[in-house]
Coordinates of C-alpha atoms in Angstrom, one line a residue:
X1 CA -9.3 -21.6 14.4
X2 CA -7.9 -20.9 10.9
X3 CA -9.5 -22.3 8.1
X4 CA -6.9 -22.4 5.4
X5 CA -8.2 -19.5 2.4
X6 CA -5.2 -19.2 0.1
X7 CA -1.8 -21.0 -1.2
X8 CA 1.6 -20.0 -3.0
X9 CA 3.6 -22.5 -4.5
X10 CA 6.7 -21.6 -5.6
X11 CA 8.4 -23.4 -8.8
X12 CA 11.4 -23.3 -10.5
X13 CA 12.2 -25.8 -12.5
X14 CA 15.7 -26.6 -13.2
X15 CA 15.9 -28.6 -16.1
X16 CA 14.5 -31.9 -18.3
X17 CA 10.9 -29.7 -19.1
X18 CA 8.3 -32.3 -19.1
X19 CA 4.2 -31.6 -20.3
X20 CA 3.0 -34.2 -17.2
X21 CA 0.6 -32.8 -14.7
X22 CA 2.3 -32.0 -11.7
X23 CA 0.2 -31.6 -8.5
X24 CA 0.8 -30.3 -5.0
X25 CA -0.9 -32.6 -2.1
X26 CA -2.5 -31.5 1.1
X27 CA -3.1 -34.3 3.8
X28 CA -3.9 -34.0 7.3
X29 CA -6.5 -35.2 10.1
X30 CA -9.4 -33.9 7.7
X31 CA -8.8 -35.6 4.5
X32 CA -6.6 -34.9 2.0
X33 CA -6.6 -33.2 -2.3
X34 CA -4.2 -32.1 -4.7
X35 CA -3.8 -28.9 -6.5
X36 CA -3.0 -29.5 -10.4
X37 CA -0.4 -26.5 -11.3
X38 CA -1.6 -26.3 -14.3
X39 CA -1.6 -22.7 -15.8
X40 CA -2.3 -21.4 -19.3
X41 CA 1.2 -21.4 -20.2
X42 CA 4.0 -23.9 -20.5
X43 CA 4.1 -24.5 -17.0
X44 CA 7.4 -26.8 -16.5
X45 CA 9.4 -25.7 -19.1
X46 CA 13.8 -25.1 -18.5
X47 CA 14.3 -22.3 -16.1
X48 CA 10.6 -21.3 -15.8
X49 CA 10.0 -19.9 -12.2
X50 CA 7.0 -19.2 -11.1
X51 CA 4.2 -18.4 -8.3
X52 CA 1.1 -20.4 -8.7
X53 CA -1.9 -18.7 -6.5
X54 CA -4.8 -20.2 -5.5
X55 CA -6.8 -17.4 -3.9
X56 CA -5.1 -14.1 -2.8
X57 CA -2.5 -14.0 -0.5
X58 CA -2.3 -11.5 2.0
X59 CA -0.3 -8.4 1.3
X60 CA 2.5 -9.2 3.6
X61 CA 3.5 -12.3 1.3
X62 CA 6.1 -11.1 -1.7
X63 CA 6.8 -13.1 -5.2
X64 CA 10.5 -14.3 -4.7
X65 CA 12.4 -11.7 -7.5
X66 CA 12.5 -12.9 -10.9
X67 CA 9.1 -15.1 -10.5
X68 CA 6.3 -14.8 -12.6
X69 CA 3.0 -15.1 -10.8
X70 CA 0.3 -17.4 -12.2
X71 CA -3.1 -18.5 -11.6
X72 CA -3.8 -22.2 -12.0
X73 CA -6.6 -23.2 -14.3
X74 CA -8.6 -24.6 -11.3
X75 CA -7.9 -22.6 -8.6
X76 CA -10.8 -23.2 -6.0
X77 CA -9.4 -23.3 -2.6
X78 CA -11.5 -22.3 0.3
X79 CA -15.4 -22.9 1.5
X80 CA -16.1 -26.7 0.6
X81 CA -12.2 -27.2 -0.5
X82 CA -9.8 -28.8 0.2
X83 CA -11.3 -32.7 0.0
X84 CA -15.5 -30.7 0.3
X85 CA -14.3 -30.7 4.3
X86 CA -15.9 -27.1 5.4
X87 CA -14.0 -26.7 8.7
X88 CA -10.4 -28.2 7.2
X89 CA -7.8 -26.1 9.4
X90 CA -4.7 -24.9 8.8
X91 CA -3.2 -26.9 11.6
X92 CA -4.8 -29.9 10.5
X93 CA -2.4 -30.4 7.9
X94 CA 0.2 -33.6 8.2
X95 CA 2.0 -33.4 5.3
X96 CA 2.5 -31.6 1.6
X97 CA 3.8 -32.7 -1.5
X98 CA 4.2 -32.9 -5.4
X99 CA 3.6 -35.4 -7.7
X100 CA 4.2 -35.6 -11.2
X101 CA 2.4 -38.2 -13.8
X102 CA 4.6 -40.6 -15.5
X103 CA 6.3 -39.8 -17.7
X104 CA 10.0 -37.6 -18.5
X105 CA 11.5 -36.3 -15.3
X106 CA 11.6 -33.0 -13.6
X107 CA 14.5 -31.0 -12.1
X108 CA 13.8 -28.6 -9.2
X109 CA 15.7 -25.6 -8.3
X110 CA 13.1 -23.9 -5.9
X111 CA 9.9 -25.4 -4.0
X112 CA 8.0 -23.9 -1.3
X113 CA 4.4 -24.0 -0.3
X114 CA 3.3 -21.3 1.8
X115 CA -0.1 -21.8 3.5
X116 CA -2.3 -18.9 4.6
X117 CA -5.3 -19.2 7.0
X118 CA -8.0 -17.2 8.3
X119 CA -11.8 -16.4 9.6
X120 CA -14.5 -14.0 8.1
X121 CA -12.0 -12.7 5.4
X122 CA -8.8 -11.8 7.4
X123 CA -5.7 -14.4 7.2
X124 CA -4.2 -14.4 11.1
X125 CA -1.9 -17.4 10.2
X126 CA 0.3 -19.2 8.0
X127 CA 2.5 -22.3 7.4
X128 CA 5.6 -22.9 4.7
X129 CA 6.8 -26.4 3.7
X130 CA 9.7 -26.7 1.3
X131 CA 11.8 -28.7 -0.5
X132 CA 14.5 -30.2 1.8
X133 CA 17.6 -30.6 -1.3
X134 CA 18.9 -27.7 -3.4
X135 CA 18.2 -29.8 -6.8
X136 CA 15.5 -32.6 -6.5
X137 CA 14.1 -34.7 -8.9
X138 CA 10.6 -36.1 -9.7
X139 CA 11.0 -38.7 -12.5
X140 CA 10.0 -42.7 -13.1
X141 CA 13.5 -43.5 -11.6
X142 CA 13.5 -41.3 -8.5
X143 CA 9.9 -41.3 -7.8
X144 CA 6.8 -39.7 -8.8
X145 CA 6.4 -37.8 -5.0
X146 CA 8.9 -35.8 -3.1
X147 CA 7.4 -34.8 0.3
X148 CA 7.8 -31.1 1.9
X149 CA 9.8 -30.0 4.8
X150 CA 7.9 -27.7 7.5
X151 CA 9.5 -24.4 7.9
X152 CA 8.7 -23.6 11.2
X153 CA 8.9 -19.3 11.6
X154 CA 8.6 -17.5 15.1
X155 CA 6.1 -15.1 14.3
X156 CA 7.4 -11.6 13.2
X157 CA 7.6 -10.2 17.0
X158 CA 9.1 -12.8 18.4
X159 CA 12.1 -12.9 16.0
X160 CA 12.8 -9.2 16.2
X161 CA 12.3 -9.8 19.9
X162 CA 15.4 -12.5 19.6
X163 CA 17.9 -10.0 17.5
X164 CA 17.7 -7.4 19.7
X165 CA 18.0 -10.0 22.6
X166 CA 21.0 -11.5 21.0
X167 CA 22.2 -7.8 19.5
X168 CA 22.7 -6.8 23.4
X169 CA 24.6 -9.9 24.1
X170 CA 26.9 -9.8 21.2
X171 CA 29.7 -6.7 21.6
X172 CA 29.6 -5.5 17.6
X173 CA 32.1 -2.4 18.4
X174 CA 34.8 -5.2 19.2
X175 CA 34.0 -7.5 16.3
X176 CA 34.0 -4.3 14.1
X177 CA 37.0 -2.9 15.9
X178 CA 38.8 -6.5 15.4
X179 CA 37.9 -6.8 11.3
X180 CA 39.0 -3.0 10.7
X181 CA 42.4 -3.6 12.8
X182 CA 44.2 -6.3 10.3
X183 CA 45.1 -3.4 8.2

């Protein structure tokens, strides 16, 4: 069991900067809540990218280069959070998404949510959701919600376990040997 400890939401906003609360959604078989990603700067300004925590993620997770990490004003997430639900797991969650007030619309460049759960102070798992498009908007016309993608990652093992499974199969002298002979 993995209750979920920490977030990272990755932002970068692509253009038409907006002062609207924008808020990330959890929802599963427990409940639901939404995260307000609202920092002490101007959050969702043109070109702003940036990594808003909620609770420390583990030292394996790295700040995409060129993002600015930020702690959101309200940034309770754990015991008695999300929706006061104790025991809400990390594969409990349904869906994630963002959702901006009313008001002028948002461009995205960048949006992923990375999930991190754990027991007695150690995070064993994780999940990612992202944006599906490479630009998205949130705005009156499009719609006020865009909902996440899952990413769904091998764990680290398994992955190096398929290169090296498909590195034997694949011949890399020949397809070298091939590229250097059209000299």
């Amino acid at each position: 069991m993995s209750a979920i400890v920490s977030m990272a939401v990755e932002l970068a906003v692509k253009d038409d900067s907006t002062d609207d609360s924008i808020y990330i959604g959890l929802y599963g078989s427990s409940g639901g809540r939404e995260f307000n990603l609202n920092s002490q700067l101007n959050d969702y300004e043109r070109g702003t990218k940036r990594v808003y925590v909620f609770n420390d993620p583990p030292s394996y997770y790295r700040v995409p280069l060129f993002f600015e990490t930020v702690r959101p004003l309200d940034e309770r997430l754990g015991a008695g959070y999300p929706g006061n639900n104790q025991n809400w797991e990390l594969a409990d969650i349904e869906h994630v998404y963002i959702r901006k007030e009313k008001g002028n619309g948002l461009g995205i460049n960048h949006l992923i949510v990375h999930l991190f759960g754990g027991s007695q102070g150690r995070i064993s798992a994780h999940r990612t959701f992202e944006m599906v498009n490479l630009i998205s908007y949130v705005s009156n016309e499009s719609g006020l919600q865009l909902w996440l993608k899952e990413e769904i990652t091998l764990p680290i093992a398994m992955q190096v376990a398929s290169i090296l499974e498909d590195r034997e199969k694949i011949n890399f002298d020949k397809i070298i040997g091939a590229k250097c002979s059209t000299n």
